[in-house]
Short mmCIF file of C-alpha atoms in Angstrom, two decimals:
data_model
loop_
_atom_site.label_atom_id
_atom_site.label_comp_id
_atom_site.label_asym_id
_atom_site.label_seq_id
_atom_site.Cartn_x
_atom_site.Cartn_y
_atom_site.Cartn_z
CA MET A 29 169.47 43.92 198.05
CA THR A 30 170.72 44.55 194.63
CA ARG A 31 174.66 43.85 194.18
CA PRO A 32 176.58 46.26 192.22
CA GLU A 33 177.67 43.93 189.90
CA SER A 34 173.85 43.50 188.62
CA ARG A 35 172.93 47.46 188.55
CA PRO A 36 172.72 48.61 184.92
CA THR A 37 174.61 51.12 183.38
CA LEU A 38 173.83 54.17 183.38
CA LEU A 39 173.75 56.93 179.76
CA ILE A 40 173.36 60.29 180.64
CA ALA A 41 172.74 62.74 177.97
CA HIS A 42 173.65 66.45 178.96
CA GLY A 43 171.97 69.24 178.44
CA ALA A 44 172.28 71.93 175.99
CA TRP A 45 174.99 74.45 176.20
CA HIS A 46 176.74 71.50 178.88
CA GLN A 47 179.80 69.12 177.95
CA PRO A 48 180.03 65.64 179.93
CA SER A 49 182.11 67.50 182.58
CA SER A 50 179.48 68.46 184.58
CA TRP A 51 178.13 65.56 185.55
CA ALA A 52 181.53 64.28 186.90
CA ALA A 53 180.11 64.98 190.63
CA THR A 54 176.75 63.19 190.10
CA CYS A 55 179.20 60.32 188.16
CA ASP A 56 181.17 60.46 191.38
CA ALA A 57 178.02 59.76 194.18
CA LEU A 58 176.54 57.45 191.59
CA ALA A 59 180.07 55.17 191.30
CA GLU A 60 179.90 54.78 195.19
CA LEU A 61 176.52 52.89 194.83
CA GLY A 62 178.13 50.84 192.56
CA TYR A 63 177.11 52.45 189.82
CA ARG A 64 179.02 52.13 186.46
CA THR A 65 178.07 56.29 183.72
CA ARG A 66 179.21 56.95 180.82
CA VAL A 67 178.13 60.79 179.23
CA PRO A 68 179.04 60.74 175.44
CA ALA A 69 179.38 64.68 174.33
CA LEU A 70 176.56 65.16 172.07
CA PRO A 71 177.89 67.54 168.75
CA SER A 72 175.39 69.83 168.65
CA ALA A 73 177.25 71.22 171.58
CA GLY A 74 180.48 72.75 171.45
CA ARG A 75 183.25 76.12 171.00
CA ASN A 76 185.57 76.90 168.06
CA PRO A 77 184.35 75.68 165.67
CA ALA A 78 180.52 76.19 167.00
CA PRO A 79 178.55 73.25 166.56
CA THR A 80 176.72 72.19 163.66
CA GLY A 81 175.72 68.97 164.61
CA SER A 82 171.54 68.17 164.13
CA MET A 83 169.40 66.36 167.29
CA TYR A 84 169.40 63.76 165.37
CA ASP A 85 173.81 63.67 165.31
CA ASP A 86 173.37 63.30 169.04
CA ALA A 87 170.92 60.70 168.34
CA GLU A 88 173.29 58.44 166.57
CA VAL A 89 175.94 59.42 169.06
CA ILE A 90 173.85 58.35 171.69
CA ARG A 91 172.66 54.53 170.07
CA ARG A 92 176.88 54.10 169.08
CA GLU A 93 176.86 54.43 172.94
CA LEU A 94 174.48 52.45 173.61
CA SER A 95 175.60 49.31 171.25
CA GLY A 96 179.22 49.07 173.27
CA VAL A 97 177.11 48.79 176.58
CA ASP A 98 177.66 44.83 177.60
CA GLY A 99 173.82 43.96 180.21
CA PRO A 100 171.46 46.08 181.12
CA VAL A 101 171.18 50.25 180.74
CA VAL A 102 169.04 53.17 181.91
CA VAL A 103 169.32 55.98 180.16
CA LEU A 104 169.02 59.25 181.42
CA ALA A 105 168.31 62.14 180.36
CA HIS A 106 168.92 66.23 181.48
CA SER A 107 166.46 68.95 179.50
CA TYR A 108 167.62 68.80 176.02
CA GLY A 109 169.17 66.06 176.18
CA GLY A 110 165.60 64.04 176.69
CA ILE A 111 165.00 65.21 172.81
CA PRO A 112 167.58 62.64 170.99
CA VAL A 113 167.24 60.31 173.76
CA THR A 114 163.80 59.75 172.68
CA GLU A 115 164.79 59.75 169.17
CA GLY A 116 167.85 57.15 169.27
CA VAL A 117 166.82 54.82 172.09
CA ALA A 118 163.47 54.10 170.48
CA GLY A 119 163.76 50.15 169.70
CA ALA A 120 166.61 49.29 172.23
CA THR A 121 166.43 46.17 173.71
CA SER A 122 169.01 46.56 176.36
CA VAL A 123 167.66 49.54 178.06
CA SER A 124 165.24 48.69 180.94
CA HIS A 125 163.86 52.36 181.48
CA LEU A 126 164.51 55.91 180.70
CA ILE A 127 164.41 58.59 183.59
CA TYR A 128 163.72 62.64 181.79
CA LEU A 129 165.31 64.29 184.45
CA ALA A 130 164.36 68.53 184.31
CA ALA A 131 164.09 66.73 180.20
CA TYR A 132 162.43 67.62 176.91
CA MET A 133 160.02 64.45 176.71
CA LEU A 134 158.61 65.16 172.82
CA ASP A 135 156.87 62.83 171.04
CA ALA A 136 156.70 61.98 167.76
CA GLY A 137 156.55 64.95 165.16
CA GLU A 138 157.57 67.43 167.52
CA SER A 139 160.90 69.67 168.27
CA MET A 140 161.82 71.72 170.76
CA TYR A 141 160.34 74.76 168.35
CA SER A 142 157.30 73.19 168.10
CA PHE A 143 156.74 71.94 171.43
CA HIS A 144 156.93 76.18 172.65
CA GLY A 145 154.53 77.16 169.88
CA MET A 146 157.35 79.03 167.79
CA GLU A 147 157.72 78.95 164.12
CA THR A 148 160.57 77.18 162.90
CA PRO A 149 163.19 79.24 161.67
CA SER A 150 164.02 78.77 157.71
CA ASP A 151 167.20 78.66 158.53
CA THR A 152 168.90 76.99 161.45
CA SER A 153 172.58 77.55 160.97
CA GLY A 154 174.50 79.21 163.86
CA THR A 155 173.59 78.67 167.07
CA PHE A 156 171.61 79.18 169.49
CA PRO A 157 171.71 81.92 171.98
CA LEU A 158 171.92 80.67 175.71
CA MET A 159 169.70 83.24 177.96
CA GLU A 160 170.20 86.02 178.76
CA ASN A 161 170.87 85.45 182.84
CA PRO A 162 172.57 81.36 182.63
CA ARG A 163 173.64 81.81 186.50
CA GLU A 164 170.20 82.39 187.50
CA ALA A 165 168.23 80.00 185.30
CA LEU A 166 170.29 77.09 185.54
CA TYR A 167 172.20 77.24 188.39
CA HIS A 168 170.24 79.94 191.26
CA ASP A 169 170.87 76.81 194.15
CA VAL A 170 174.08 75.71 192.88
CA ALA A 171 176.99 76.71 195.88
CA ASP A 172 178.92 79.83 194.13
CA GLU A 173 182.49 78.76 193.10
CA LEU A 174 180.37 75.45 191.60
CA ALA A 175 178.17 77.57 189.25
CA ASP A 176 181.39 80.15 188.31
CA LYS A 177 183.01 76.89 187.45
CA ALA A 178 179.89 75.68 185.78
CA LEU A 179 179.66 78.83 183.55
CA GLY A 180 182.90 79.16 182.63
CA GLN A 181 182.50 75.44 180.77
CA LEU A 182 179.49 76.37 178.63
CA VAL A 183 179.60 76.27 175.30
CA ASP A 184 177.81 77.08 171.58
CA GLN A 185 174.38 74.95 170.91
CA SER A 186 173.43 74.26 167.24
CA LEU A 187 170.01 75.85 166.59
CA ARG A 188 169.05 73.04 163.89
CA SER A 189 168.86 70.98 167.10
CA PHE A 190 166.36 72.39 168.70
CA ALA A 191 164.75 72.60 165.14
CA ASP A 192 164.35 68.88 164.44
CA LYS A 193 161.51 66.68 164.70
CA VAL A 194 161.51 63.71 166.73
CA SER A 195 160.43 60.70 164.30
CA THR A 196 160.14 58.07 166.82
CA ALA A 197 158.89 58.18 170.63
CA ALA A 198 161.57 55.79 172.91
CA TRP A 199 159.47 56.31 175.54
CA GLN A 200 156.24 54.74 174.51
CA ASP A 201 157.57 51.57 174.78
CA ILE A 202 160.28 51.76 177.60
CA SER A 203 159.11 52.40 180.15
CA SER A 204 160.23 56.17 182.30
CA THR A 205 160.31 58.15 185.22
CA TYR A 206 159.76 62.06 184.63
CA VAL A 207 162.39 64.16 187.70
CA VAL A 208 159.95 67.33 188.45
CA CYS A 209 162.46 70.26 189.95
CA GLY A 210 159.81 71.78 191.57
CA ASP A 211 162.14 75.39 191.39
CA ASP A 212 163.55 75.13 187.99
CA ARG A 213 163.83 78.58 186.62
CA ALA A 214 165.10 77.21 183.46
CA VAL A 215 162.28 75.58 182.19
CA PRO A 216 158.88 75.88 184.36
CA PRO A 217 157.61 73.04 186.59
CA ALA A 218 154.21 73.35 185.02
CA LEU A 219 155.23 72.90 181.49
CA GLN A 220 157.03 69.63 183.08
CA GLU A 221 154.45 68.28 184.74
CA THR A 222 152.60 68.29 181.11
CA MET A 223 155.36 66.57 179.67
CA ALA A 224 155.74 64.14 183.03
CA ALA A 225 151.81 62.84 182.26
CA ARG A 226 153.54 61.04 179.04
CA ALA A 227 155.85 58.86 181.62
CA THR A 228 155.37 55.74 183.75
CA ALA A 229 155.82 57.63 186.62
CA SER A 230 156.53 61.10 188.14
CA ARG A 231 158.80 62.31 191.00
CA THR A 232 159.88 65.91 192.07
CA LEU A 233 162.45 66.48 193.27
CA ALA A 234 162.19 70.42 195.19
CA THR A 235 165.60 71.99 193.33
CA GLY A 236 166.40 73.82 190.28
CA HIS A 237 167.34 72.29 186.71
CA SER A 238 170.53 70.94 187.80
CA PRO A 239 170.19 68.82 190.75
CA TYR A 240 172.73 67.09 189.92
CA LEU A 241 175.48 69.90 190.60
CA ALA A 242 173.29 71.29 193.40
CA ALA A 243 172.63 68.09 195.04
CA PRO A 244 174.48 65.31 193.54
CA HIS A 245 174.40 62.70 196.34
CA ARG A 246 170.41 63.09 196.76
CA PHE A 247 170.08 63.46 193.33
CA ALA A 248 171.98 60.17 192.65
CA ALA A 249 170.21 58.79 195.69
CA LEU A 250 167.29 59.01 193.93
CA VAL A 251 168.08 57.73 190.93
CA ASP A 252 169.08 54.72 192.51
CA GLU A 253 166.09 54.06 194.24
CA ILE A 254 163.81 54.92 191.32
CA ILE A 255 165.83 51.96 189.29
CA ARG A 256 165.05 50.11 191.88
CA SER A 257 161.58 50.21 191.96
CA ALA A 258 161.02 50.95 188.14
CA PRO A 259 157.88 50.16 186.36
CA ALA A 260 157.30 47.07 184.32
CA ALA A 261 158.31 47.79 180.99
CA ARG A 262 154.92 48.22 179.13
#
């Protein structure tokens, strides 16, 4: 059995409109399994004033966070967080594995806009609107009290972060596992399967978009199992 002190640190990139605090329950569950976690705040998300951070700003935050970790790191990205992880982790020799959770696993030259076949707006200032029914899209299988708390913690998301194109794809050189959320109502599972084909391996969870809130201990156990059986680096 792997000793806790030899386990990699988990660096987690939260999704759009979210804050690091949304990952508290899963971080606690991972701590019970012997993992240290870091969840940096991405500057593309925030409020008062509205965020202006780009995807590249987010990627730089992830790079800086990596530089402060001793030993091996596994990077876990959720939803939008997959984009700055893909950009920011490229070339990082300390990263042993990538985990994409219902995350955008884009290739060089792609952005959130282009991946969805949408034209990039000429003006990328301002914020990208939250979906019409976030309770249903993001948290439909999360207990009411927890979902209400999560909804109250949502913030604005810069439009620019969705328009910025990936310049280099970390998953081309670092082994990866894609976790498809089979009952996701925010990122369709069929779209996730398309991105999962780019990963070294894939798994499926029968949950909605936010298993780190809906089932933190079950999700933490899956992360632990993925890390223990991670494919060798390419």
